[in-house]
XYZ file of C-alpha atoms in Angstrom:
207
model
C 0.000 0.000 0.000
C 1.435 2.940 -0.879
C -0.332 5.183 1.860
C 1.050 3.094 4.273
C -2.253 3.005 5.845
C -2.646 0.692 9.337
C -5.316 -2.173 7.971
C -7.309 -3.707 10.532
C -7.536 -7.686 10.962
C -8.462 -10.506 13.278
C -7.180 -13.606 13.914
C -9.588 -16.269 14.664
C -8.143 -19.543 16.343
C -9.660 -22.757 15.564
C -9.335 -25.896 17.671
C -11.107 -28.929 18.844
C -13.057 -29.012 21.334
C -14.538 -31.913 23.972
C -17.863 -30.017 24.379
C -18.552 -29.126 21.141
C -19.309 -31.559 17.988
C -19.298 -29.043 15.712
C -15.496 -28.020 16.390
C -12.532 -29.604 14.833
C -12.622 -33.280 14.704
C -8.823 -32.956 15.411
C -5.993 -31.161 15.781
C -3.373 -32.219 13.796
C -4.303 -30.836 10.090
C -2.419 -31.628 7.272
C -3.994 -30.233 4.385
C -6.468 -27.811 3.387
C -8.424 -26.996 -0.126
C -11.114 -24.783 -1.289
C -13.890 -26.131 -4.014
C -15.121 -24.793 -6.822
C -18.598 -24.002 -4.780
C -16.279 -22.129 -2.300
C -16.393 -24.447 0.013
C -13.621 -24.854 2.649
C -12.753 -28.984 3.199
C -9.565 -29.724 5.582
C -7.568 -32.940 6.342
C -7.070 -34.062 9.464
C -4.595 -36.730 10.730
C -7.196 -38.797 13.289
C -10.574 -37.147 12.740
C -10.979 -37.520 9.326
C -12.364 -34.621 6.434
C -13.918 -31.580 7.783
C -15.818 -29.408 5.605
C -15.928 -25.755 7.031
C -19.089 -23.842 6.719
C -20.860 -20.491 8.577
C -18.679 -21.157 11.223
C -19.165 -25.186 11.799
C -17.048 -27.757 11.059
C -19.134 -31.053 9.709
C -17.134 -34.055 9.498
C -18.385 -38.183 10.977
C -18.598 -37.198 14.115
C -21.840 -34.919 13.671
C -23.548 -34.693 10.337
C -21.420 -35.910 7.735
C -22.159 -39.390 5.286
C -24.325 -40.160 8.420
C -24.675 -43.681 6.504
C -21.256 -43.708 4.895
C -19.895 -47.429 5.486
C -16.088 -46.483 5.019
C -14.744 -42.754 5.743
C -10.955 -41.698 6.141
C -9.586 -41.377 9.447
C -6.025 -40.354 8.885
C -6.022 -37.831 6.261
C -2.799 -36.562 4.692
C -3.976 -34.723 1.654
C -7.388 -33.252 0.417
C -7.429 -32.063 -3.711
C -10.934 -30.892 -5.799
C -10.066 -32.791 -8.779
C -12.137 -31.252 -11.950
C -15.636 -29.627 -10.896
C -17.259 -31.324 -8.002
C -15.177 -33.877 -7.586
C -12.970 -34.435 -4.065
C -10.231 -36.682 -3.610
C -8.366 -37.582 0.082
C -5.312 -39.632 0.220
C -5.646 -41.401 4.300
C -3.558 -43.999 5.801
C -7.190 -46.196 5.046
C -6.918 -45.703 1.242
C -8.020 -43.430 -1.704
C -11.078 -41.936 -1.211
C -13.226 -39.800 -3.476
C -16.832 -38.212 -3.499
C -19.024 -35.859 -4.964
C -19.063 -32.377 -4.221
C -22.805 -31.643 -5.565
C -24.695 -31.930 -2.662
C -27.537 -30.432 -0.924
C -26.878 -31.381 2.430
C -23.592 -32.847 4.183
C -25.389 -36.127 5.290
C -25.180 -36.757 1.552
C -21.538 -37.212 1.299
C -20.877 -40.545 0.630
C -17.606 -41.604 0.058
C -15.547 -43.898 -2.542
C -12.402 -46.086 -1.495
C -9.667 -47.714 -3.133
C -7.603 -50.090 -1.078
C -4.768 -52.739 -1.568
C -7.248 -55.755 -2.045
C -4.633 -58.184 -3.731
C -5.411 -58.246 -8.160
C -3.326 -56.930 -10.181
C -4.883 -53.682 -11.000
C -5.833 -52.515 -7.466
C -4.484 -50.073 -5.509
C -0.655 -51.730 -4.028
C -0.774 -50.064 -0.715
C -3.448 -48.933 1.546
C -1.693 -46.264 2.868
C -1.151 -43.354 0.339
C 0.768 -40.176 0.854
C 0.004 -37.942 -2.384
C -2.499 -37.603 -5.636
C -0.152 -36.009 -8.427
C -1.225 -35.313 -11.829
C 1.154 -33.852 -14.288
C 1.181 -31.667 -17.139
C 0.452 -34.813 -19.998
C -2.905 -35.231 -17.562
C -1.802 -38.307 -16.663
C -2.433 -39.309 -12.972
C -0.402 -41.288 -10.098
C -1.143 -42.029 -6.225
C 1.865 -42.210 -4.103
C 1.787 -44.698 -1.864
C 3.794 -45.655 1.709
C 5.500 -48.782 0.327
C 3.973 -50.078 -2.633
C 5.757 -47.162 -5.302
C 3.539 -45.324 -7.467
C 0.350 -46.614 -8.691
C -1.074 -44.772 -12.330
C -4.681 -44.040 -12.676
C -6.513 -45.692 -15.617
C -9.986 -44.012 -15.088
C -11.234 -41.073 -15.557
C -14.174 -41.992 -13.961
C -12.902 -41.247 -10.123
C -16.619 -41.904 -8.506
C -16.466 -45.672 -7.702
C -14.728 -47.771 -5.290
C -11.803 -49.969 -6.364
C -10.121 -47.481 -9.188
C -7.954 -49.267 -11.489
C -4.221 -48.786 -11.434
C -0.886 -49.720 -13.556
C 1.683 -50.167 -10.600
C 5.330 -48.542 -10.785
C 7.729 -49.781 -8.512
C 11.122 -51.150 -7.386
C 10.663 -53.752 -9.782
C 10.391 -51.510 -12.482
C 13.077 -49.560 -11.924
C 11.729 -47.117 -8.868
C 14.371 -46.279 -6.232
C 12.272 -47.983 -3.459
C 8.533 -49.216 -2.857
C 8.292 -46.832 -0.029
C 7.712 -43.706 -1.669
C 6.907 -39.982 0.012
C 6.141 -37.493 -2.761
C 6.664 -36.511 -6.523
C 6.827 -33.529 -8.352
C 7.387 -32.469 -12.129
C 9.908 -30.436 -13.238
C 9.717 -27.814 -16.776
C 10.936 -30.895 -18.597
C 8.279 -33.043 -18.136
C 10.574 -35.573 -16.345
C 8.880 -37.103 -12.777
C 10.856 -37.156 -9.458
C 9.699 -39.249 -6.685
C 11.157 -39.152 -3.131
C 12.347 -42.455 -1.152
C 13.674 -41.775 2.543
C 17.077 -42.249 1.571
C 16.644 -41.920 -2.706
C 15.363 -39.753 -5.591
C 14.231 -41.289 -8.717
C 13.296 -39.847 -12.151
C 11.213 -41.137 -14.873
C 11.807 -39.253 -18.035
C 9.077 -40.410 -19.996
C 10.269 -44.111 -20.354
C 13.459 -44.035 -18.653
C 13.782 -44.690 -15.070
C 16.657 -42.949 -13.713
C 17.717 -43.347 -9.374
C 19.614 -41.444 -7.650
C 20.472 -43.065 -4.162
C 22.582 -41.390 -0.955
């Protein structure tokens, strides 16, 4: 500002609370996105997906997918993914669900888990949703490498997956993050390793 005017502000401090179910359903928050509606949904680590509205926080511990038989507990990462369409990577699985709703007891959720064929999800436990500039699409998983998305269609449970891992050429099966770079090229993160895939090539870097 160049009148160097004083603005006001207030900060507002959000936290859960014992006596109230429509505070935080935890603490620990990991994540936080904003949908195309506006909408404020946040992921928690232990409480699940809380979707912030006039001041209330809904999540499965009040009002929200009141009949939903699997939900996310341990939430590391919350995306909209096109228009109306949310995505959570949890320690439980991939889950995705609709945003066009009227009401929050209408959230019902999706979930892809490790269930054993060849095209399901190789880990349970997933750390990151990446898609990169060719639109193609790749969960991250704890210690089961990448996996690649072969739907488009992300409303249903069990989403199909092309696996990419050690055996292919990937650093390690336990895998943190990935990122693309102006090249195009993929790097994933290991604990102790970085890896690049440059479009067919598989390239590790280890230290």
């Amino acid at each position: 500002e160049t009148n160097h005017q004083q603005k006001d502000y207030r900060v507002k401090h959000y936290h859960q609370q014992a006596d109230n179910e429509y505070s935080l359903s935890s603490n620990q928050i990991f994540d936080i996105c904003e949908d195309n509606r506006g909408r404020i949904w946040i992921a928690t680590f232990g409480g699940g997906v809380n979707l912030y509205a006039n001041d209330l926080f809904f999540h499965m511990g009040n009002r929200m997918a009141a009949d939903a038989q699997y939900a996310p507990r341990n939430v590391r990462y919350i995306k909209e993914i096109g228009k109306d369409t949310l995505l959570a990577c949890a320690k439980e699985g991939l889950f995705t669900w609709s945003g066009n709703f009227s009401r929050v007891e209408q959230v019902s959720f999706y979930v892809s888990s490790k269930q054993g064929e060849m095209n399901d999800l190789s880990d349970t436990d997933v750390m990151q949703y990446f898609s990169d500039s060719r639109s193609e699409s790749y969960v991250v998983t704890h210690s089961g490498g990448l996996c690649k998305l072969l739907s488009n269609n992300l409303l249903q449970d069990r989403l199909p997956f092309q696996r990419i891992d050690s055996e292919h050429g990937l650093a390690s099966d336990v895998t943190l993050s990935m990122i693309e770079d102006a090249q195009g090229r993929l790097w994933v993160t290991s604990y102790n390793a970085l890896s690049c895939i440059d479009k067919e090539e598989m390239y590790v870097f280890s230290g």
